[in-house]
PDB file of C-alpha atoms in Angstrom:
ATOM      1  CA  UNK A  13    -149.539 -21.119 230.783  1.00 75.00           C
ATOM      2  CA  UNK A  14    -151.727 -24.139 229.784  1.00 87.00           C
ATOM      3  CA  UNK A  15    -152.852 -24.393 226.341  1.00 94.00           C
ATOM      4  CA  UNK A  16    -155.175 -26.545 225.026  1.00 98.00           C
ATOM      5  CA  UNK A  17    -156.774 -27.234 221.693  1.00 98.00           C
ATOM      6  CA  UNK A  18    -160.013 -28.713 221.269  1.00 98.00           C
ATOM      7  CA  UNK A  19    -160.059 -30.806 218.048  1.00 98.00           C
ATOM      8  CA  UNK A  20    -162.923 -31.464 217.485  1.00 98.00           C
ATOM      9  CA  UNK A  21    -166.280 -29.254 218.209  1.00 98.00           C
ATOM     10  CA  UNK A  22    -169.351 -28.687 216.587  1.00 98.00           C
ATOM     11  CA  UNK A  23    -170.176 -25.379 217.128  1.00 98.00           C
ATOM     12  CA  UNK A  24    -172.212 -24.783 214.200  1.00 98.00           C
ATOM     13  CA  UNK A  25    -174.839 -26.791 215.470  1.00 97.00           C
ATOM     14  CA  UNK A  26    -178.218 -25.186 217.204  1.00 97.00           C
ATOM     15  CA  UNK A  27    -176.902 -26.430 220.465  1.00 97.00           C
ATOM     16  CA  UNK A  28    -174.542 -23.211 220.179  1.00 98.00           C
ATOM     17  CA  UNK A  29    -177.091 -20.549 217.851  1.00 96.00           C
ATOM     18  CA  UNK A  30    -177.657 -18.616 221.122  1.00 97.00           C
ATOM     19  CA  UNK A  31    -174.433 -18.584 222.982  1.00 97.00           C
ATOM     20  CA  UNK A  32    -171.881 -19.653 220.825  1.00 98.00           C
ATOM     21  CA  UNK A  33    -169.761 -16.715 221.474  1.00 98.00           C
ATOM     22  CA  UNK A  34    -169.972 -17.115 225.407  1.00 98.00           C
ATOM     23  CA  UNK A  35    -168.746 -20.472 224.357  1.00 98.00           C
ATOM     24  CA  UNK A  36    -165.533 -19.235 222.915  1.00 98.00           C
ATOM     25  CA  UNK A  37    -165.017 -17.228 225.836  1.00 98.00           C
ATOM     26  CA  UNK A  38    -165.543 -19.976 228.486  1.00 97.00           C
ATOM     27  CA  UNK A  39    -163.119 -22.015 226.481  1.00 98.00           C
ATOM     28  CA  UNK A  40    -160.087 -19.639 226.423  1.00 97.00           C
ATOM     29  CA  UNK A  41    -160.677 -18.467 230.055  1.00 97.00           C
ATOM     30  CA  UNK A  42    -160.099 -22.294 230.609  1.00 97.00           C
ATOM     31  CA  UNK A  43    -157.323 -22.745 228.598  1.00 97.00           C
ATOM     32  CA  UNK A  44    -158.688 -23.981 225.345  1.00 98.00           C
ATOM     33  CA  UNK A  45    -157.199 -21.137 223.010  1.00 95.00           C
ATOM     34  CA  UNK A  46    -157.582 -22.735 219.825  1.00 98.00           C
ATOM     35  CA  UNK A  47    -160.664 -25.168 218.370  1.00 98.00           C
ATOM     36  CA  UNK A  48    -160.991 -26.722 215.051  1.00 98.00           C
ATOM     37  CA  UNK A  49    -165.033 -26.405 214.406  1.00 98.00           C
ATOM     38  CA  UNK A  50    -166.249 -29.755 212.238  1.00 98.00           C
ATOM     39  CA  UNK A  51    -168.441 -30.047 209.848  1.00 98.00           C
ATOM     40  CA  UNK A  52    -171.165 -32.667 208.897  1.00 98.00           C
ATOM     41  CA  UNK A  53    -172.479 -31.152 205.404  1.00 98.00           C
ATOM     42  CA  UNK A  54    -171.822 -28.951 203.017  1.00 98.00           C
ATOM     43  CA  UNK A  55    -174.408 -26.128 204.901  1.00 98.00           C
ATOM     44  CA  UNK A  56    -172.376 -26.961 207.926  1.00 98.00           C
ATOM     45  CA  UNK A  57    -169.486 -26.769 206.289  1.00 98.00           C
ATOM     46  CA  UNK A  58    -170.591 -23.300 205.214  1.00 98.00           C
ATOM     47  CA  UNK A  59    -171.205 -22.393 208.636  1.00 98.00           C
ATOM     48  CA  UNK A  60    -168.230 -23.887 210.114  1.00 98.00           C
ATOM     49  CA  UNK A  61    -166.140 -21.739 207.376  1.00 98.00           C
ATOM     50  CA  UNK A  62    -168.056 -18.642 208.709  1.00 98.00           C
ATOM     51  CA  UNK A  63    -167.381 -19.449 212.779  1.00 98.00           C
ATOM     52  CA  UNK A  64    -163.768 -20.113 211.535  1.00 98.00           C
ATOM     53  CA  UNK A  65    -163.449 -16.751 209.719  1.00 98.00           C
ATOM     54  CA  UNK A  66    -164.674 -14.679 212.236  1.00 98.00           C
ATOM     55  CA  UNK A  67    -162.074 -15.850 214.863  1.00 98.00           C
ATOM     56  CA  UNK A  68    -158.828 -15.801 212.914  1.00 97.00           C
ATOM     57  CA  UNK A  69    -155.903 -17.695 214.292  1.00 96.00           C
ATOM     58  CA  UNK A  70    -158.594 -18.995 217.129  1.00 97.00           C
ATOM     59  CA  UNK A  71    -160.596 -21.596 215.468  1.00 98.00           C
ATOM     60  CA  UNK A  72    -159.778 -23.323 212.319  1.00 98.00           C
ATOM     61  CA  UNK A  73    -162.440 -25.459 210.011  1.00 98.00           C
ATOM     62  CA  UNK A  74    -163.005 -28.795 208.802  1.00 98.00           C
ATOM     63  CA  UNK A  75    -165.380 -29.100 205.517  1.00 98.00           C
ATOM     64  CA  UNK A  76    -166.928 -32.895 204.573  1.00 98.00           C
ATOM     65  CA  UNK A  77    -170.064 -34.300 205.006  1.00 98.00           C
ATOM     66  CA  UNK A  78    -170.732 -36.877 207.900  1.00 98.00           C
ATOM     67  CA  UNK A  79    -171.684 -40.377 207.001  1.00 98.00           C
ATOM     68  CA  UNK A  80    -175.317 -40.189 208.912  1.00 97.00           C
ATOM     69  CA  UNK A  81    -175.783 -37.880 206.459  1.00 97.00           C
ATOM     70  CA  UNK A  82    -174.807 -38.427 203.261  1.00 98.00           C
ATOM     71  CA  UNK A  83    -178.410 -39.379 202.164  1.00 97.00           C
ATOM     72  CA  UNK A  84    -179.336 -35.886 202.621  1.00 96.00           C
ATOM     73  CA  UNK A  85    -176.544 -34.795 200.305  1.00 97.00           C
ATOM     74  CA  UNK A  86    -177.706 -32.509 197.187  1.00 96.00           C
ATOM     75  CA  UNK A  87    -176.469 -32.621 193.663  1.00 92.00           C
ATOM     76  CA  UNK A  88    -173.570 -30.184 193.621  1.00 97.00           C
ATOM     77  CA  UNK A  89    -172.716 -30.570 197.486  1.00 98.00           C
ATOM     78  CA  UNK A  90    -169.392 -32.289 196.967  1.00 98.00           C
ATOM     79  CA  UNK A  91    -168.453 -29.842 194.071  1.00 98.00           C
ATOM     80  CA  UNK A  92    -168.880 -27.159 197.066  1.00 98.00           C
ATOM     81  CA  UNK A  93    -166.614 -29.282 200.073  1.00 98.00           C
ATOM     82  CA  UNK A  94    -163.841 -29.140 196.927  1.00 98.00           C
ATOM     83  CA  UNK A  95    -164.630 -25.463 196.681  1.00 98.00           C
ATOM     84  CA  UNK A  96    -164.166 -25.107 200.334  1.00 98.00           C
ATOM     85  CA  UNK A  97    -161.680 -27.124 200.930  1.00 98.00           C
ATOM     86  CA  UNK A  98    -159.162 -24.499 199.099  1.00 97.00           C
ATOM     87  CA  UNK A  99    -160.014 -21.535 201.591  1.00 97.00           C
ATOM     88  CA  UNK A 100    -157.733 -20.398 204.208  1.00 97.00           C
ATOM     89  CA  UNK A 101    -159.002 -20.931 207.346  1.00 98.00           C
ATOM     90  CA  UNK A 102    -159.765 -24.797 206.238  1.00 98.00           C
ATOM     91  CA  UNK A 103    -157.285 -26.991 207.829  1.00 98.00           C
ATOM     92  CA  UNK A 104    -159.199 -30.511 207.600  1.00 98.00           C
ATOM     93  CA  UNK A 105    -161.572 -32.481 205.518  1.00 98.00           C
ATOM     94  CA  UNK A 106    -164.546 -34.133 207.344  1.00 97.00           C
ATOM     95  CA  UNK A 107    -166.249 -35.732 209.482  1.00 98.00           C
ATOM     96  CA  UNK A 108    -166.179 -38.379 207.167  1.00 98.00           C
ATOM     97  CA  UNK A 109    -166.229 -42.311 208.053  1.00 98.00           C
ATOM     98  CA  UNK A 110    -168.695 -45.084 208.662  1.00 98.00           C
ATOM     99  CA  UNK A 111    -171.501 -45.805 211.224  1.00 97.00           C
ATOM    100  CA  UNK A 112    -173.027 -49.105 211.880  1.00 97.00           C
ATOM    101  CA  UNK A 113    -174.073 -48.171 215.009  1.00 95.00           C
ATOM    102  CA  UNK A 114    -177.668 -45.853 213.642  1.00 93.00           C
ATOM    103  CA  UNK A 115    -177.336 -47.162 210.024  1.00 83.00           C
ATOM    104  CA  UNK A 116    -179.886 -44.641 208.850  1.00 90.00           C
ATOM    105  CA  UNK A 117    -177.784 -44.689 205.484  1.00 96.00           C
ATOM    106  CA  UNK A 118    -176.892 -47.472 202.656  1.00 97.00           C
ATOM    107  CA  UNK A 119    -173.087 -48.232 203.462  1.00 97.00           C
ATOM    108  CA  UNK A 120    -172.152 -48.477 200.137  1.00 97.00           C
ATOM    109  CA  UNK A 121    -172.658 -44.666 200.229  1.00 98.00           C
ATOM    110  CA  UNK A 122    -171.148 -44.093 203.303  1.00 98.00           C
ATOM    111  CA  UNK A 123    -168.117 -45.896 201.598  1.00 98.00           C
ATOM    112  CA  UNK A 124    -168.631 -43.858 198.755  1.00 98.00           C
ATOM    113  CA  UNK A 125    -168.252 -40.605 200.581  1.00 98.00           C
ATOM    114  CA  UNK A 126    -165.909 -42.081 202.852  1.00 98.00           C
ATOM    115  CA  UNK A 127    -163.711 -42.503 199.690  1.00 98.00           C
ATOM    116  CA  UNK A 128    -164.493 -38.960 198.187  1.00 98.00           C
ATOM    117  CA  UNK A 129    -162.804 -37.165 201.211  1.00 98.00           C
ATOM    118  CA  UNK A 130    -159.845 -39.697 200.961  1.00 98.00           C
ATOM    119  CA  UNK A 131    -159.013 -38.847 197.654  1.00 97.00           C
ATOM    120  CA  UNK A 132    -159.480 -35.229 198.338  1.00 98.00           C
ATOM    121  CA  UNK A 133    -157.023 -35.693 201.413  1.00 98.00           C
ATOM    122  CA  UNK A 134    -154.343 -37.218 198.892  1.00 97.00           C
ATOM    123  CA  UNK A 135    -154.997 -34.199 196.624  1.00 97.00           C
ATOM    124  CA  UNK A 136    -155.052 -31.134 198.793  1.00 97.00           C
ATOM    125  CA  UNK A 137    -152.571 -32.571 201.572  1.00 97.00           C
ATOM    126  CA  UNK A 138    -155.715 -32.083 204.119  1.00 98.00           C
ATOM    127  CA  UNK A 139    -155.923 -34.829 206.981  1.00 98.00           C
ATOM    128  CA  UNK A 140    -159.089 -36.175 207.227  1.00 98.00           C
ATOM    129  CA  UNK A 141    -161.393 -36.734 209.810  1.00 98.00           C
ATOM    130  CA  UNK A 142    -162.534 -40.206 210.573  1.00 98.00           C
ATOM    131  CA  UNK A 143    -165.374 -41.049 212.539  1.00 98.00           C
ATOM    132  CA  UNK A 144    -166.285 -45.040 213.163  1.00 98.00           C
ATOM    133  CA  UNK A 145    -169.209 -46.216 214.834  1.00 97.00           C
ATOM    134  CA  UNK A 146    -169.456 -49.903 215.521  1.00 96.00           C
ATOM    135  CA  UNK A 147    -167.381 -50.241 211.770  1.00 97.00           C
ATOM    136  CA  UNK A 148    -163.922 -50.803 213.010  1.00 97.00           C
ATOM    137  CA  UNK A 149    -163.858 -54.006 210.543  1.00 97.00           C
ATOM    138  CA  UNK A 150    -165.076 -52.090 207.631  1.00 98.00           C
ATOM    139  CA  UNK A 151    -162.927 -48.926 208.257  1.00 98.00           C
ATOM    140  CA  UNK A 152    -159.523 -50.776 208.969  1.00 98.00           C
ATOM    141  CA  UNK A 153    -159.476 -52.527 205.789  1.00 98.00           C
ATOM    142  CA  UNK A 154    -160.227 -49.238 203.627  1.00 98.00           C
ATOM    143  CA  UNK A 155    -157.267 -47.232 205.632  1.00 98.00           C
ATOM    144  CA  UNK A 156    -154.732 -50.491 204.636  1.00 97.00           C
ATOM    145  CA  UNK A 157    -156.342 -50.419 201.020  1.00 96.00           C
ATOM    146  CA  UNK A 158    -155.385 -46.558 201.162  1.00 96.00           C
ATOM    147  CA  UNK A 159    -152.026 -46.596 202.957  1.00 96.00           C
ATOM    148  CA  UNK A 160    -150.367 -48.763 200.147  1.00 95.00           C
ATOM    149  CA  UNK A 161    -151.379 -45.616 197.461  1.00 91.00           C
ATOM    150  CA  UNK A 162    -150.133 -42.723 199.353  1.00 93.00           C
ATOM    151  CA  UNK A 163    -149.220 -42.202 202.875  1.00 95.00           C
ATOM    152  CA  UNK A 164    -152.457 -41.402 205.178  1.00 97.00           C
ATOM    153  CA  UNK A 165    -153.099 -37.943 206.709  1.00 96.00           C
ATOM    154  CA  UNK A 166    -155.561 -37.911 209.603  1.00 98.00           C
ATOM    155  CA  UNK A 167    -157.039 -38.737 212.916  1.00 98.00           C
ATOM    156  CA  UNK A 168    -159.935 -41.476 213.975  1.00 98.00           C
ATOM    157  CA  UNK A 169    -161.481 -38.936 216.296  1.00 98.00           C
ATOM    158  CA  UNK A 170    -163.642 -39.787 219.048  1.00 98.00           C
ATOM    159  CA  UNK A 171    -161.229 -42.976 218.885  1.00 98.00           C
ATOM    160  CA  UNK A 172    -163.746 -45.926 220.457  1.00 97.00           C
ATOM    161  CA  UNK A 173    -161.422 -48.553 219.572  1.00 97.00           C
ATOM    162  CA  UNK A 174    -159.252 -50.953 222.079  1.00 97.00           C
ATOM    163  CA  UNK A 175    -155.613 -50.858 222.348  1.00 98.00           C
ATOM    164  CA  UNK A 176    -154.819 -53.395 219.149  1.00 98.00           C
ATOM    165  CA  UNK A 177    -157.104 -51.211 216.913  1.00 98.00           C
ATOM    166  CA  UNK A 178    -155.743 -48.103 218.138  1.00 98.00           C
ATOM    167  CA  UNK A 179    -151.622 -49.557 217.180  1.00 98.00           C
ATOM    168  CA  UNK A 180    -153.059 -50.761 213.543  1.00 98.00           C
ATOM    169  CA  UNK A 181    -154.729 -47.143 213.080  1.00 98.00           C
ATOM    170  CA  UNK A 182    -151.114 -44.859 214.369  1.00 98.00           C
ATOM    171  CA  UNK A 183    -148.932 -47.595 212.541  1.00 98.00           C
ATOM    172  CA  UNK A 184    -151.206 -46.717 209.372  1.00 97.00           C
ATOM    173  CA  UNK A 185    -150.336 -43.159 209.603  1.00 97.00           C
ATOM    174  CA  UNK A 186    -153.044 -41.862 211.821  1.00 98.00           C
ATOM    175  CA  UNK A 187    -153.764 -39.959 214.551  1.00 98.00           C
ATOM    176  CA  UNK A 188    -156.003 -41.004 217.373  1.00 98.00           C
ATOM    177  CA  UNK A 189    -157.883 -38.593 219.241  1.00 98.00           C
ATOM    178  CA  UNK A 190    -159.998 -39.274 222.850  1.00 98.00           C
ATOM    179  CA  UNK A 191    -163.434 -37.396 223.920  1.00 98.00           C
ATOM    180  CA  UNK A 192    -164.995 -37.482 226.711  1.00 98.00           C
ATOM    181  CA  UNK A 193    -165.809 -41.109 226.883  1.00 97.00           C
ATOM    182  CA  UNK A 194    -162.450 -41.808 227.956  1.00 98.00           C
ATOM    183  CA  UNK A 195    -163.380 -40.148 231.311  1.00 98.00           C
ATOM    184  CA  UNK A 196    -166.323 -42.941 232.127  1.00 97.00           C
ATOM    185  CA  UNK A 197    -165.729 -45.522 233.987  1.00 92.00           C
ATOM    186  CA  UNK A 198    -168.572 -47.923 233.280  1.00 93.00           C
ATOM    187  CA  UNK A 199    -166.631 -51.352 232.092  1.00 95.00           C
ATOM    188  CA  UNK A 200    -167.595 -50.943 228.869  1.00 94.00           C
ATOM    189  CA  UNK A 201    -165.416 -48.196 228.342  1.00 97.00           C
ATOM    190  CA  UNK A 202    -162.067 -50.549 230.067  1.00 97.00           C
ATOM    191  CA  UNK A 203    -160.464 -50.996 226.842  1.00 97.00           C
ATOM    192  CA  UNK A 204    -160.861 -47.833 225.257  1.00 98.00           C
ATOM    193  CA  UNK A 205    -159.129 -46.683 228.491  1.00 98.00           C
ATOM    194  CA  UNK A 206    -156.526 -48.925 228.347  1.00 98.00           C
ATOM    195  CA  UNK A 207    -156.178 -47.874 224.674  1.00 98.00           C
ATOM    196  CA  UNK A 208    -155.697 -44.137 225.809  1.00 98.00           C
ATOM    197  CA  UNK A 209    -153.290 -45.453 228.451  1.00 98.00           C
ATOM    198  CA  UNK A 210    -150.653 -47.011 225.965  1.00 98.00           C
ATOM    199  CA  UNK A 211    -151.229 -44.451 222.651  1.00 98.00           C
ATOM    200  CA  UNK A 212    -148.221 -42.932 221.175  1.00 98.00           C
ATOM    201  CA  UNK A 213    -147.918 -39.354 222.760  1.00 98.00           C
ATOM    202  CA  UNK A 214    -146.903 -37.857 219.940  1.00 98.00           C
ATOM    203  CA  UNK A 215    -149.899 -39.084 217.943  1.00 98.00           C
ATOM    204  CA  UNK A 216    -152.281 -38.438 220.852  1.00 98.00           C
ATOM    205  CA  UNK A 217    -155.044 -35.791 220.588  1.00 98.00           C
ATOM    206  CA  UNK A 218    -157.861 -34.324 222.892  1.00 98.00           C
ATOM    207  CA  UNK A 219    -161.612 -32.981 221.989  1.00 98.00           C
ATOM    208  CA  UNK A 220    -164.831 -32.681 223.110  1.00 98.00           C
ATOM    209  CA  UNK A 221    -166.983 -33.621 220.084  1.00 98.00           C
ATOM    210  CA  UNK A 222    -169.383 -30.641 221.705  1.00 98.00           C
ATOM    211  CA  UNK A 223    -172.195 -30.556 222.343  1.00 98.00           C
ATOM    212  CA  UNK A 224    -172.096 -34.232 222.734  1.00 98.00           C
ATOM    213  CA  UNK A 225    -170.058 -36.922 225.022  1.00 98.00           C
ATOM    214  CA  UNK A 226    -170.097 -34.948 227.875  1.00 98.00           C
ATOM    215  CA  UNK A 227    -167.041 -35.890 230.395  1.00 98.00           C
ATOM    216  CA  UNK A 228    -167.112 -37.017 234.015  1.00 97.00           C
ATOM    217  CA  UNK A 229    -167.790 -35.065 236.268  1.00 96.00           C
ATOM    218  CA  UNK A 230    -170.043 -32.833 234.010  1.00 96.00           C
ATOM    219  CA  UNK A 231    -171.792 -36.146 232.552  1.00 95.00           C
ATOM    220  CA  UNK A 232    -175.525 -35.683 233.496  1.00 91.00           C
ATOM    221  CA  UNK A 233    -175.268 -32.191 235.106  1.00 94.00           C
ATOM    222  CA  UNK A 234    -175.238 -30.194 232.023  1.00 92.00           C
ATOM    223  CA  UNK A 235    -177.530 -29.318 228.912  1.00 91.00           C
ATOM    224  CA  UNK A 236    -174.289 -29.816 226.763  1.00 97.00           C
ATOM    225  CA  UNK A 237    -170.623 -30.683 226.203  1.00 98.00           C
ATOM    226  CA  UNK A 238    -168.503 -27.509 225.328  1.00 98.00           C
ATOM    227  CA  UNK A 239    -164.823 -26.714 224.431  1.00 98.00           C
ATOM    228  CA  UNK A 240    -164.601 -25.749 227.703  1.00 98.00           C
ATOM    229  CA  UNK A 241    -164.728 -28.867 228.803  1.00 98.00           C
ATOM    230  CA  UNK A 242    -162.088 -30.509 227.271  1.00 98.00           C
ATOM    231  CA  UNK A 243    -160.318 -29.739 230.477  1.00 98.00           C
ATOM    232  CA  UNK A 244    -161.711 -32.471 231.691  1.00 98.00           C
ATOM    233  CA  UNK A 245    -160.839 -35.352 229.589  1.00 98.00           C
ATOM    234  CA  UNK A 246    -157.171 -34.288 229.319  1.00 98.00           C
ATOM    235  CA  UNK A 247    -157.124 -34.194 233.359  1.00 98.00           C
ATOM    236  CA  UNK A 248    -158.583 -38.150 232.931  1.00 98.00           C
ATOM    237  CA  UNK A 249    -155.647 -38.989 230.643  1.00 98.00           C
ATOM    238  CA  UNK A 250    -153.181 -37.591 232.311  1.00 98.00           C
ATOM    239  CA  UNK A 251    -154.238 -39.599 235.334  1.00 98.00           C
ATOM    240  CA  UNK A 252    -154.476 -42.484 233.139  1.00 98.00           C
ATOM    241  CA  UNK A 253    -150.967 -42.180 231.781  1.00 98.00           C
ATOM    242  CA  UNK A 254    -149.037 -40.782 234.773  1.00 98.00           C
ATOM    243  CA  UNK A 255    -147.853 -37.236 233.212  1.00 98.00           C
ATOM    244  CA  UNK A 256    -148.775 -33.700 234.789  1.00 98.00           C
ATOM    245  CA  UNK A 257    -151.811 -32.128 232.849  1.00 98.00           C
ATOM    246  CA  UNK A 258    -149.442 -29.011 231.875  1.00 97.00           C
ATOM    247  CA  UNK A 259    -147.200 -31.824 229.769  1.00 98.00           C
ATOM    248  CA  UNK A 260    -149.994 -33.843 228.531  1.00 98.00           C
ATOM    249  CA  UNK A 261    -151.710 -29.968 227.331  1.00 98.00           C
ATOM    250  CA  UNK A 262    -148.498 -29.051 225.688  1.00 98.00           C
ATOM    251  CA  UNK A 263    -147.983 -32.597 223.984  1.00 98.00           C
ATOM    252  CA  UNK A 264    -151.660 -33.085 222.532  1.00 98.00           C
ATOM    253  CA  UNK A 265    -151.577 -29.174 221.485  1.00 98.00           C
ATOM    254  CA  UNK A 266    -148.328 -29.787 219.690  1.00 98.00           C
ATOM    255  CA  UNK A 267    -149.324 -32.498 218.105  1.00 98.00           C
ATOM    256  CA  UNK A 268    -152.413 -30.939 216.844  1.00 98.00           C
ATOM    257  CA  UNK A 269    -150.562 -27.992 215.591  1.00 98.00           C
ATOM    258  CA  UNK A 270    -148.585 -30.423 213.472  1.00 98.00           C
ATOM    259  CA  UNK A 271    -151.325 -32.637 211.894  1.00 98.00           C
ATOM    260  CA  UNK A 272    -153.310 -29.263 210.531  1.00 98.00           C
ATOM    261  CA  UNK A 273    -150.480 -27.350 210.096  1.00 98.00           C
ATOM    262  CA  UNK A 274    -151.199 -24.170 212.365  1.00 97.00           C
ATOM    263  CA  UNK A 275    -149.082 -22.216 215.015  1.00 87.00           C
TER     264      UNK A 275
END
């Protein structure tokens, strides 16, 4: 039986307040048995930590706080992604990152936080969870900076990159995971495809990023992306690297279960 695992949703968010259980159920009648549910503050973290605990051995949480917004950060906030990070069901740190792409926020603080949830990776053994906008230049030279203290734990999720970036980010320790972007075919989107094409399969990973990045053939047709649909995108790389979408299922799921350390 297929198994997938969805690693990366955001089903805290309002997008899910009045169906989020329906959600979970779509999901595993598709496959998707197990979600890690990623938070982009500490009151999302919170949240995420609740969805997580309710749904033991189903869906797993990430705690951090998103660089889009780290402005709206509050004194003691950080003290309380520490706090969290130590709880069971807590299996990654993040989103964390940078974004040039809104740059609502300074980027020395986006570096700032960016560098909190590193050093809280090196000290709890967490991965982190790196999201990069339009900063591929900025992030890469932080990761090499960090790489040469301790070996790197993590995955550039929603990985936007081409195929160059993509071999610099797995050779650095990382992870690279692909969302439904992967599964348009506009030409902006050829080298991120080509990128998905070549990755190391067993540092490959699948997600939705829900409720956003819809995939093809959902794009447009649907109020939202779900876990559910992550069906989708690992059907598109399958295609694009030749494998059955049972084996690339039970390669991306494996791999997941090894980078947060669940079975």
């Amino acid at each position: 039986m297929m198994i997938l695992f969805d690693t990366h949703s955001h089903l805290d968010q309002e997008d899910f307040a009045a169906d989020r259980e329906a959600a979970i159920e779509n999901a595993a009648r598709a496959g998707v048995n197990w979600m890690l549910c990623v938070a982009a503050s500490a009151p999302s973290s919170a949240e995420c930590l609740k969805i997580a605990e309710s749904h033991p051995g189903k869906i797993w949480a990430a705690v951090g706080v998103h660089p889009n917004y780290a402005s709206e950060a509050a004194e003691g906030d950080w003290r309380k992604i520490e706090e969290f990070a130590r709880r069971e069901s807590v299996v990654a740190l993040g989103e964390t990152g940078l974004d040039r792409y809104w740059n609502d926020v300074p980027f020395p603080l986006q570096q700032d936080y960016f560098a909190r949830h590193l050093r809280l990776s090196r000290e709890t053994k967490l991965p982190v969870i790196i999201h990069c906008r339009d900063a591929m230049p900025d992030l890469l030279p932080i990761l090499r900076e960090a790489a040469k203290e301790s070996d790197l734990c993590g995955v550039v999720h929603a990985f936007s990159g081409d195929e160059a970036e993509m071999r610099e980010c797995v050779a650095l320790g990382m992870y690279v995971s692909f969302a439904g972007n992967v599964t348009y075919k506009n030409k902006k989107f050829e080298s991120l495809r080509a990128a998905a094409k070549v990755a190391p399969s067993d540092r490959l990973l699948v997600e939705t990023d829900s409720p956003y990045l819809t995939p093809e053939p959902l794009r447009g047709k649907q109020k939202r992306n779900e876990p559910s649909c992550v069906v989708h995108t690992a059907q598109c790389l399958a295609d694009l690297r030749g494998v059955s979408l049972d084996k690339l299922a039970s390669q991306t799921t494996e791999n997941a279960c090894r980078l947060f350390g669940v079975s």
